PDB file of C-alpha atoms in Angstrom:
ATOM      1  CA  UNK A   1      70.914 207.107  93.979  1.00 59.00           C
ATOM      2  CA  UNK A   2      73.742 207.639  96.815  1.00 72.00           C
ATOM      3  CA  UNK A   3      77.238 206.921  95.525  1.00 84.00           C
ATOM      4  CA  UNK A   4      79.994 205.698  97.774  1.00 93.00           C
ATOM      5  CA  UNK A   5      82.746 207.818  98.595  1.00 95.00           C
ATOM      6  CA  UNK A   6      85.087 205.474  96.758  1.00 96.00           C
ATOM      7  CA  UNK A   7      82.778 205.750  93.634  1.00 97.00           C
ATOM      8  CA  UNK A   8      83.113 209.636  94.277  1.00 96.00           C
ATOM      9  CA  UNK A   9      86.832 209.465  94.246  1.00 97.00           C
ATOM     10  CA  UNK A  10      87.140 207.133  90.982  1.00 97.00           C
ATOM     11  CA  UNK A  11      84.680 209.460  89.166  1.00 97.00           C
ATOM     12  CA  UNK A  12      86.797 212.587  90.083  1.00 97.00           C
ATOM     13  CA  UNK A  13      89.997 211.551  88.800  1.00 98.00           C
ATOM     14  CA  UNK A  14      91.201 212.960  85.607  1.00 97.00           C
ATOM     15  CA  UNK A  15      93.695 211.601  83.032  1.00 96.00           C
ATOM     16  CA  UNK A  16      96.290 214.060  84.245  1.00 97.00           C
ATOM     17  CA  UNK A  17      95.677 213.242  88.046  1.00 97.00           C
ATOM     18  CA  UNK A  18      95.930 209.362  87.420  1.00 98.00           C
ATOM     19  CA  UNK A  19      99.049 209.628  85.644  1.00 97.00           C
ATOM     20  CA  UNK A  20     100.604 211.989  88.183  1.00 97.00           C
ATOM     21  CA  UNK A  21      99.372 210.281  91.267  1.00 97.00           C
ATOM     22  CA  UNK A  22     100.789 206.663  89.705  1.00 97.00           C
ATOM     23  CA  UNK A  23     104.032 207.440  88.009  1.00 93.00           C
ATOM     24  CA  UNK A  24     104.692 203.901  86.954  1.00 94.00           C
ATOM     25  CA  UNK A  25     101.738 204.045  84.595  1.00 97.00           C
ATOM     26  CA  UNK A  26     103.069 204.484  80.885  1.00 96.00           C
ATOM     27  CA  UNK A  27     100.566 206.968  79.000  1.00 95.00           C
ATOM     28  CA  UNK A  28      98.865 205.576  76.152  1.00 93.00           C
ATOM     29  CA  UNK A  29     100.917 207.637  73.322  1.00 90.00           C
ATOM     30  CA  UNK A  30     103.989 206.198  74.869  1.00 93.00           C
ATOM     31  CA  UNK A  31     103.417 202.577  75.130  1.00 93.00           C
ATOM     32  CA  UNK A  32     105.340 200.318  72.610  1.00 91.00           C
ATOM     33  CA  UNK A  33     102.616 197.577  72.114  1.00 92.00           C
ATOM     34  CA  UNK A  34     104.494 195.207  74.080  1.00 93.00           C
ATOM     35  CA  UNK A  35     102.339 192.632  76.368  1.00 94.00           C
ATOM     36  CA  UNK A  36     104.599 192.785  79.318  1.00 93.00           C
ATOM     37  CA  UNK A  37     107.349 195.022  81.240  1.00 89.00           C
ATOM     38  CA  UNK A  38     110.294 192.606  81.734  1.00 81.00           C
ATOM     39  CA  UNK A  39     111.919 192.454  85.125  1.00 82.00           C
ATOM     40  CA  UNK A  40     109.211 194.743  86.659  1.00 80.00           C
ATOM     41  CA  UNK A  41     108.719 192.155  89.613  1.00 86.00           C
ATOM     42  CA  UNK A  42     112.471 191.832  90.304  1.00 86.00           C
ATOM     43  CA  UNK A  43     113.488 194.532  92.956  1.00 89.00           C
ATOM     44  CA  UNK A  44     114.120 193.618  96.490  1.00 89.00           C
ATOM     45  CA  UNK A  45     110.839 194.952  97.626  1.00 89.00           C
ATOM     46  CA  UNK A  46     109.186 192.577  94.909  1.00 91.00           C
ATOM     47  CA  UNK A  47     110.787 189.931  96.470  1.00 90.00           C
ATOM     48  CA  UNK A  48     109.400 190.467  99.697  1.00 90.00           C
ATOM     49  CA  UNK A  49     105.522 191.544  98.199  1.00 92.00           C
ATOM     50  CA  UNK A  50     105.836 188.056  96.217  1.00 93.00           C
ATOM     51  CA  UNK A  51     107.690 185.930  99.109  1.00 91.00           C
ATOM     52  CA  UNK A  52     106.174 182.306  99.075  1.00 93.00           C
ATOM     53  CA  UNK A  53     104.389 182.879  95.571  1.00 94.00           C
ATOM     54  CA  UNK A  54     104.672 180.617  92.437  1.00 92.00           C
ATOM     55  CA  UNK A  55     107.098 181.684  90.317  1.00 93.00           C
ATOM     56  CA  UNK A  56     105.083 181.548  86.938  1.00 93.00           C
ATOM     57  CA  UNK A  57     102.282 183.653  88.632  1.00 95.00           C
ATOM     58  CA  UNK A  58     104.870 185.906  89.771  1.00 93.00           C
ATOM     59  CA  UNK A  59     106.033 186.342  86.016  1.00 93.00           C
ATOM     60  CA  UNK A  60     102.402 186.888  84.875  1.00 94.00           C
ATOM     61  CA  UNK A  61     102.322 189.971  87.175  1.00 94.00           C
ATOM     62  CA  UNK A  62     104.716 191.747  84.741  1.00 96.00           C
ATOM     63  CA  UNK A  63     101.726 191.711  82.015  1.00 97.00           C
ATOM     64  CA  UNK A  64     100.752 195.132  80.982  1.00 97.00           C
ATOM     65  CA  UNK A  65      96.997 195.691  81.507  1.00 98.00           C
ATOM     66  CA  UNK A  66      94.893 198.695  80.228  1.00 97.00           C
ATOM     67  CA  UNK A  67      94.584 201.607  82.515  1.00 98.00           C
ATOM     68  CA  UNK A  68      91.016 203.468  82.390  1.00 97.00           C
ATOM     69  CA  UNK A  69      89.788 206.584  83.434  1.00 97.00           C
ATOM     70  CA  UNK A  70      85.980 206.514  84.898  1.00 97.00           C
ATOM     71  CA  UNK A  71      84.392 206.107  81.665  1.00 96.00           C
ATOM     72  CA  UNK A  72      86.354 203.350  80.553  1.00 96.00           C
ATOM     73  CA  UNK A  73      88.741 205.340  78.087  1.00 94.00           C
ATOM     74  CA  UNK A  74      92.067 203.856  78.064  1.00 95.00           C
ATOM     75  CA  UNK A  75      94.867 206.132  79.534  1.00 94.00           C
ATOM     76  CA  UNK A  76      97.933 204.068  79.983  1.00 95.00           C
ATOM     77  CA  UNK A  77      99.713 200.710  80.530  1.00 96.00           C
ATOM     78  CA  UNK A  78     100.333 199.604  84.081  1.00 97.00           C
ATOM     79  CA  UNK A  79     101.481 196.158  85.102  1.00 97.00           C
ATOM     80  CA  UNK A  80      99.230 193.484  86.437  1.00 97.00           C
ATOM     81  CA  UNK A  81     101.375 193.901  89.895  1.00 96.00           C
ATOM     82  CA  UNK A  82     100.745 197.834  89.664  1.00 97.00           C
ATOM     83  CA  UNK A  83      96.935 197.265  88.859  1.00 98.00           C
ATOM     84  CA  UNK A  84      96.001 194.851  91.761  1.00 97.00           C
ATOM     85  CA  UNK A  85      97.721 196.291  94.579  1.00 97.00           C
ATOM     86  CA  UNK A  86      95.287 197.503  97.243  1.00 96.00           C
ATOM     87  CA  UNK A  87      97.456 200.447  97.915  1.00 96.00           C
ATOM     88  CA  UNK A  88      96.970 201.424  94.335  1.00 98.00           C
ATOM     89  CA  UNK A  89      93.234 200.428  93.957  1.00 97.00           C
ATOM     90  CA  UNK A  90      92.478 202.275  97.142  1.00 96.00           C
ATOM     91  CA  UNK A  91      93.632 205.374  95.470  1.00 97.00           C
ATOM     92  CA  UNK A  92      91.183 204.935  92.652  1.00 98.00           C
ATOM     93  CA  UNK A  93      93.365 203.008  90.263  1.00 98.00           C
ATOM     94  CA  UNK A  94      91.079 201.266  87.373  1.00 98.00           C
ATOM     95  CA  UNK A  95      91.829 198.843  84.835  1.00 98.00           C
ATOM     96  CA  UNK A  96      89.978 196.669  81.797  1.00 98.00           C
ATOM     97  CA  UNK A  97      88.861 193.126  82.307  1.00 98.00           C
ATOM     98  CA  UNK A  98      86.685 190.372  80.740  1.00 98.00           C
ATOM     99  CA  UNK A  99      84.547 187.630  82.221  1.00 97.00           C
ATOM    100  CA  UNK A 100      83.759 184.572  79.806  1.00 98.00           C
ATOM    101  CA  UNK A 101      80.838 182.198  80.445  1.00 98.00           C
ATOM    102  CA  UNK A 102      80.904 179.399  78.220  1.00 98.00           C
ATOM    103  CA  UNK A 103      77.967 177.053  77.933  1.00 98.00           C
ATOM    104  CA  UNK A 104      77.793 173.634  76.206  1.00 97.00           C
ATOM    105  CA  UNK A 105      74.923 172.656  73.924  1.00 95.00           C
ATOM    106  CA  UNK A 106      73.115 171.260  76.721  1.00 97.00           C
ATOM    107  CA  UNK A 107      73.271 174.432  78.164  1.00 97.00           C
ATOM    108  CA  UNK A 108      75.654 173.736  81.062  1.00 98.00           C
ATOM    109  CA  UNK A 109      78.189 176.314  82.193  1.00 98.00           C
ATOM    110  CA  UNK A 110      81.772 175.559  82.233  1.00 98.00           C
ATOM    111  CA  UNK A 111      83.133 176.598  85.761  1.00 98.00           C
ATOM    112  CA  UNK A 112      86.633 176.691  87.248  1.00 97.00           C
ATOM    113  CA  UNK A 113      88.191 176.672  90.565  1.00 97.00           C
ATOM    114  CA  UNK A 114      91.267 178.778  90.292  1.00 96.00           C
ATOM    115  CA  UNK A 115      94.412 177.207  91.118  1.00 95.00           C
ATOM    116  CA  UNK A 116      96.255 177.329  94.750  1.00 95.00           C
ATOM    117  CA  UNK A 117      99.127 179.127  92.919  1.00 95.00           C
ATOM    118  CA  UNK A 118      97.239 181.984  92.026  1.00 96.00           C
ATOM    119  CA  UNK A 119      98.074 185.369  93.926  1.00 92.00           C
ATOM    120  CA  UNK A 120      94.826 186.850  93.675  1.00 93.00           C
ATOM    121  CA  UNK A 121      91.351 184.819  94.620  1.00 93.00           C
ATOM    122  CA  UNK A 122      93.577 181.492  94.699  1.00 93.00           C
ATOM    123  CA  UNK A 123      90.953 178.318  95.477  1.00 95.00           C
ATOM    124  CA  UNK A 124      87.670 180.097  94.623  1.00 95.00           C
ATOM    125  CA  UNK A 125      85.176 178.670  92.097  1.00 97.00           C
ATOM    126  CA  UNK A 126      84.428 181.310  89.425  1.00 97.00           C
ATOM    127  CA  UNK A 127      82.837 181.465  85.676  1.00 97.00           C
ATOM    128  CA  UNK A 128      84.705 179.993  82.807  1.00 98.00           C
ATOM    129  CA  UNK A 129      87.620 182.374  82.375  1.00 97.00           C
ATOM    130  CA  UNK A 130      88.485 186.084  83.894  1.00 96.00           C
ATOM    131  CA  UNK A 131      91.126 188.130  83.050  1.00 97.00           C
ATOM    132  CA  UNK A 132      92.576 190.954  81.414  1.00 97.00           C
ATOM    133  CA  UNK A 133      93.148 192.382  77.876  1.00 98.00           C
ATOM    134  CA  UNK A 134      96.595 193.471  77.562  1.00 97.00           C
ATOM    135  CA  UNK A 135      97.715 197.036  76.440  1.00 96.00           C
ATOM    136  CA  UNK A 136      98.480 196.193  72.871  1.00 95.00           C
ATOM    137  CA  UNK A 137      96.751 196.887  69.641  1.00 93.00           C
ATOM    138  CA  UNK A 138      94.901 193.872  69.357  1.00 94.00           C
ATOM    139  CA  UNK A 139      93.522 193.717  72.788  1.00 96.00           C
ATOM    140  CA  UNK A 140      93.125 197.523  73.341  1.00 94.00           C
ATOM    141  CA  UNK A 141      90.723 197.819  70.337  1.00 83.00           C
ATOM    142  CA  UNK A 142      92.674 200.833  68.961  1.00 76.00           C
ATOM    143  CA  UNK A 143      96.121 201.513  67.351  1.00 72.00           C
ATOM    144  CA  UNK A 144      97.694 204.188  69.500  1.00 68.00           C
ATOM    145  CA  UNK A 145     100.461 204.957  67.184  1.00 65.00           C
ATOM    146  CA  UNK A 146      98.033 206.678  64.785  1.00 62.00           C
ATOM    147  CA  UNK A 147      95.813 208.079  67.546  1.00 66.00           C
ATOM    148  CA  UNK A 148      93.059 205.813  66.402  1.00 68.00           C
ATOM    149  CA  UNK A 149      89.694 207.042  68.162  1.00 77.00           C
ATOM    150  CA  UNK A 150      88.486 205.052  71.009  1.00 82.00           C
ATOM    151  CA  UNK A 151      85.066 203.181  70.381  1.00 91.00           C
ATOM    152  CA  UNK A 152      82.916 200.538  72.496  1.00 95.00           C
ATOM    153  CA  UNK A 153      82.718 198.110  69.541  1.00 95.00           C
ATOM    154  CA  UNK A 154      86.630 198.018  69.002  1.00 95.00           C
ATOM    155  CA  UNK A 155      86.969 197.640  72.833  1.00 96.00           C
ATOM    156  CA  UNK A 156      84.671 194.711  72.871  1.00 97.00           C
ATOM    157  CA  UNK A 157      86.672 193.328  69.804  1.00 97.00           C
ATOM    158  CA  UNK A 158      89.864 193.640  71.843  1.00 97.00           C
ATOM    159  CA  UNK A 159      88.266 191.643  74.898  1.00 98.00           C
ATOM    160  CA  UNK A 160      87.074 188.847  72.802  1.00 98.00           C
ATOM    161  CA  UNK A 161      90.614 188.645  71.442  1.00 98.00           C
ATOM    162  CA  UNK A 162      92.185 188.580  74.899  1.00 98.00           C
ATOM    163  CA  UNK A 163      89.581 185.848  75.800  1.00 98.00           C
ATOM    164  CA  UNK A 164      90.376 183.485  73.040  1.00 98.00           C
ATOM    165  CA  UNK A 165      94.068 183.978  74.354  1.00 98.00           C
ATOM    166  CA  UNK A 166      93.468 183.160  77.966  1.00 98.00           C
ATOM    167  CA  UNK A 167      90.774 180.239  77.422  1.00 98.00           C
ATOM    168  CA  UNK A 168      93.827 178.618  75.677  1.00 98.00           C
ATOM    169  CA  UNK A 169      96.314 179.805  78.309  1.00 97.00           C
ATOM    170  CA  UNK A 170      94.227 178.509  81.360  1.00 97.00           C
ATOM    171  CA  UNK A 171      92.046 175.817  79.865  1.00 98.00           C
ATOM    172  CA  UNK A 172      93.789 174.750  76.832  1.00 98.00           C
ATOM    173  CA  UNK A 173      90.762 175.400  74.463  1.00 98.00           C
ATOM    174  CA  UNK A 174      91.913 175.788  70.869  1.00 98.00           C
ATOM    175  CA  UNK A 175      91.064 179.048  69.061  1.00 97.00           C
ATOM    176  CA  UNK A 176      89.484 177.120  66.361  1.00 98.00           C
ATOM    177  CA  UNK A 177      86.797 175.693  68.878  1.00 98.00           C
ATOM    178  CA  UNK A 178      85.598 179.350  70.004  1.00 98.00           C
ATOM    179  CA  UNK A 179      85.840 181.622  66.965  1.00 98.00           C
ATOM    180  CA  UNK A 180      85.656 185.243  67.699  1.00 98.00           C
ATOM    181  CA  UNK A 181      82.191 185.525  65.814  1.00 97.00           C
ATOM    182  CA  UNK A 182      80.838 183.409  68.550  1.00 97.00           C
ATOM    183  CA  UNK A 183      81.205 185.568  71.605  1.00 98.00           C
ATOM    184  CA  UNK A 184      78.235 187.881  72.522  1.00 98.00           C
ATOM    185  CA  UNK A 185      79.132 190.739  74.465  1.00 98.00           C
ATOM    186  CA  UNK A 186      76.445 191.664  77.041  1.00 97.00           C
ATOM    187  CA  UNK A 187      77.239 194.431  79.040  1.00 97.00           C
ATOM    188  CA  UNK A 188      80.294 195.992  81.336  1.00 97.00           C
ATOM    189  CA  UNK A 189      80.268 195.795  85.236  1.00 96.00           C
ATOM    190  CA  UNK A 190      82.233 198.156  87.715  1.00 97.00           C
ATOM    191  CA  UNK A 191      83.399 196.702  90.804  1.00 95.00           C
ATOM    192  CA  UNK A 192      86.192 196.618  93.375  1.00 95.00           C
ATOM    193  CA  UNK A 193      86.808 194.114  95.941  1.00 93.00           C
ATOM    194  CA  UNK A 194      89.774 192.721  97.876  1.00 93.00           C
ATOM    195  CA  UNK A 195      90.995 189.094  97.370  1.00 90.00           C
ATOM    196  CA  UNK A 196      90.283 187.708 100.646  1.00 79.00           C
ATOM    197  CA  UNK A 197      90.087 189.619 103.661  1.00 78.00           C
ATOM    198  CA  UNK A 198      89.966 193.504 104.036  1.00 75.00           C
ATOM    199  CA  UNK A 199      93.607 193.554 105.005  1.00 82.00           C
ATOM    200  CA  UNK A 200      94.546 191.723 101.898  1.00 88.00           C
ATOM    201  CA  UNK A 201      97.426 193.461  99.745  1.00 93.00           C
ATOM    202  CA  UNK A 202      95.876 192.532  96.499  1.00 95.00           C
ATOM    203  CA  UNK A 203      92.471 192.970  94.735  1.00 96.00           C
ATOM    204  CA  UNK A 204      90.477 193.848  91.949  1.00 96.00           C
ATOM    205  CA  UNK A 205      88.991 197.161  90.624  1.00 98.00           C
ATOM    206  CA  UNK A 206      87.858 196.478  86.879  1.00 97.00           C
ATOM    207  CA  UNK A 207      85.633 197.472  84.364  1.00 98.00           C
ATOM    208  CA  UNK A 208      84.619 194.108  83.406  1.00 97.00           C
ATOM    209  CA  UNK A 209      83.594 192.979  79.723  1.00 98.00           C
ATOM    210  CA  UNK A 210      80.947 190.083  80.125  1.00 97.00           C
ATOM    211  CA  UNK A 211      80.840 187.791  77.234  1.00 98.00           C
ATOM    212  CA  UNK A 212      79.109 184.470  76.526  1.00 98.00           C
ATOM    213  CA  UNK A 213      79.513 181.753  74.023  1.00 98.00           C
ATOM    214  CA  UNK A 214      77.718 178.507  73.019  1.00 97.00           C
ATOM    215  CA  UNK A 215      80.559 175.894  72.251  1.00 97.00           C
ATOM    216  CA  UNK A 216      81.393 172.453  72.889  1.00 97.00           C
ATOM    217  CA  UNK A 217      85.294 172.894  72.810  1.00 97.00           C
ATOM    218  CA  UNK A 218      88.082 170.616  73.735  1.00 96.00           C
ATOM    219  CA  UNK A 219      89.980 171.438  76.838  1.00 95.00           C
ATOM    220  CA  UNK A 220      92.828 170.500  78.964  1.00 97.00           C
ATOM    221  CA  UNK A 221      93.201 172.622  82.165  1.00 97.00           C
ATOM    222  CA  UNK A 222      96.647 174.090  82.825  1.00 96.00           C
ATOM    223  CA  UNK A 223      97.064 173.153  86.385  1.00 96.00           C
ATOM    224  CA  UNK A 224      99.198 176.229  87.354  1.00 96.00           C
ATOM    225  CA  UNK A 225      95.700 178.146  86.600  1.00 95.00           C
ATOM    226  CA  UNK A 226      93.093 175.864  87.004  1.00 97.00           C
ATOM    227  CA  UNK A 227      92.598 173.375  90.285  1.00 97.00           C
ATOM    228  CA  UNK A 228      89.347 172.015  88.887  1.00 97.00           C
ATOM    229  CA  UNK A 229      86.690 172.440  86.276  1.00 97.00           C
ATOM    230  CA  UNK A 230      83.168 171.098  85.695  1.00 97.00           C
ATOM    231  CA  UNK A 231      80.222 171.854  83.429  1.00 98.00           C
ATOM    232  CA  UNK A 232      76.886 172.555  85.828  1.00 98.00           C
ATOM    233  CA  UNK A 233      73.291 173.162  85.107  1.00 97.00           C
ATOM    234  CA  UNK A 234      71.457 175.831  86.628  1.00 96.00           C
ATOM    235  CA  UNK A 235      70.176 173.564  89.455  1.00 96.00           C
ATOM    236  CA  UNK A 236      73.671 172.456  90.381  1.00 97.00           C
ATOM    237  CA  UNK A 237      75.098 175.716  90.504  1.00 97.00           C
ATOM    238  CA  UNK A 238      72.161 177.099  93.032  1.00 95.00           C
ATOM    239  CA  UNK A 239      73.365 173.958  95.256  1.00 96.00           C
ATOM    240  CA  UNK A 240      76.883 174.776  94.971  1.00 96.00           C
ATOM    241  CA  UNK A 241      75.970 178.322  96.297  1.00 95.00           C
ATOM    242  CA  UNK A 242      74.305 176.654  99.305  1.00 95.00           C
ATOM    243  CA  UNK A 243      77.207 174.438 100.222  1.00 96.00           C
ATOM    244  CA  UNK A 244      79.382 176.779 102.899  1.00 95.00           C
ATOM    245  CA  UNK A 245      82.709 174.850 102.341  1.00 96.00           C
ATOM    246  CA  UNK A 246      82.740 176.425  98.684  1.00 96.00           C
ATOM    247  CA  UNK A 247      84.188 179.987  97.975  1.00 95.00           C
ATOM    248  CA  UNK A 248      83.402 182.151  94.921  1.00 96.00           C
ATOM    249  CA  UNK A 249      84.830 185.003  93.370  1.00 94.00           C
ATOM    250  CA  UNK A 250      83.288 188.178  94.115  1.00 89.00           C
ATOM    251  CA  UNK A 251      82.713 189.204  90.580  1.00 89.00           C
ATOM    252  CA  UNK A 252      80.969 186.138  90.043  1.00 94.00           C
ATOM    253  CA  UNK A 253      78.622 186.199  92.495  1.00 90.00           C
ATOM    254  CA  UNK A 254      77.783 189.831  91.657  1.00 89.00           C
ATOM    255  CA  UNK A 255      77.337 188.477  88.044  1.00 93.00           C
ATOM    256  CA  UNK A 256      75.166 185.676  89.257  1.00 93.00           C
ATOM    257  CA  UNK A 257      72.821 187.669  91.640  1.00 89.00           C
ATOM    258  CA  UNK A 258      72.310 190.492  88.947  1.00 90.00           C
ATOM    259  CA  UNK A 259      72.140 188.886  85.681  1.00 93.00           C
ATOM    260  CA  UNK A 260      73.267 185.249  85.162  1.00 96.00           C
ATOM    261  CA  UNK A 261      69.799 183.043  85.642  1.00 96.00           C
ATOM    262  CA  UNK A 262      67.973 185.321  83.342  1.00 96.00           C
ATOM    263  CA  UNK A 263      70.518 184.985  80.313  1.00 97.00           C
ATOM    264  CA  UNK A 264      70.602 181.336  81.156  1.00 97.00           C
ATOM    265  CA  UNK A 265      66.956 181.086  80.182  1.00 96.00           C
ATOM    266  CA  UNK A 266      67.663 182.845  76.869  1.00 96.00           C
ATOM    267  CA  UNK A 267      70.865 181.723  75.554  1.00 96.00           C
ATOM    268  CA  UNK A 268      69.490 181.723  72.020  1.00 94.00           C
ATOM    269  CA  UNK A 269      68.123 185.117  72.582  1.00 96.00           C
ATOM    270  CA  UNK A 270      70.918 187.256  74.168  1.00 96.00           C
ATOM    271  CA  UNK A 271      70.563 190.430  72.054  1.00 95.00           C
ATOM    272  CA  UNK A 272      67.786 191.685  74.128  1.00 96.00           C
ATOM    273  CA  UNK A 273      70.062 191.989  77.229  1.00 96.00           C
ATOM    274  CA  UNK A 274      72.970 193.852  75.602  1.00 96.00           C
ATOM    275  CA  UNK A 275      73.561 197.044  77.504  1.00 96.00           C
ATOM    276  CA  UNK A 276      76.122 199.585  76.523  1.00 96.00           C
ATOM    277  CA  UNK A 277      75.894 201.462  79.917  1.00 97.00           C
ATOM    278  CA  UNK A 278      78.489 200.401  82.557  1.00 98.00           C
ATOM    279  CA  UNK A 279      76.575 199.038  85.721  1.00 96.00           C
ATOM    280  CA  UNK A 280      78.338 200.613  88.463  1.00 96.00           C
ATOM    281  CA  UNK A 281      78.501 198.260  91.577  1.00 93.00           C
ATOM    282  CA  UNK A 282      80.803 200.006  93.901  1.00 91.00           C
TER     283      UNK A 282
END
């Protein structure tokens, strides 16, 4: 299989090269287990970068994401701003993410339309919740202070913790309605996409942990995060895809095209689809 020049670039980067190229990345053994880097969006350059953007969303750009090497091994902490700038993404900067697909007991999928206030992928329809584990022990899946060894199981647990946090923050879903043990991890996808046009200054380059949960939670969407939301059947989602007035996030389209409908047909037998290999979609 032929790989793209960009894929080859990302694959070639060592930990040392990444830390040298992106000097605002904090090496993992120097992180302080704090979820954000205060005042990292306050420079004059940042004021121009975020001109016209929502203040609450700008503040979230100070959160510390998990910077990765090609093999999904954490190497440091980088702010959400640093990890989502296309200038950095084009040089290979990669971070960890998760995507949740929440189905109710009628097997309808909860979708959200990202709010107009969002800095990246605003107003696009997508799966229930998509965000990033933070570079803290509970969401990293390892304690960097005792040099705890990385493993996929620990990383999956960290992604579930992050998912529970963000489902509350974005959709007002209480943690007790979505216990960690009910989340099913299926696979990881590695993809890159600008936010909007090819000339966008923002984008995504992620290894995305796919989590599925069946639940009937209470939910009250946060209007700063979610513009609209609804449960849909398979047929209703397919009809939405036919509507040219609707725009969907790139990761949601990739997952739907490659996986979603066969998962949907087997929601009570998902273990057969668990894959520990990263699906590269670069």
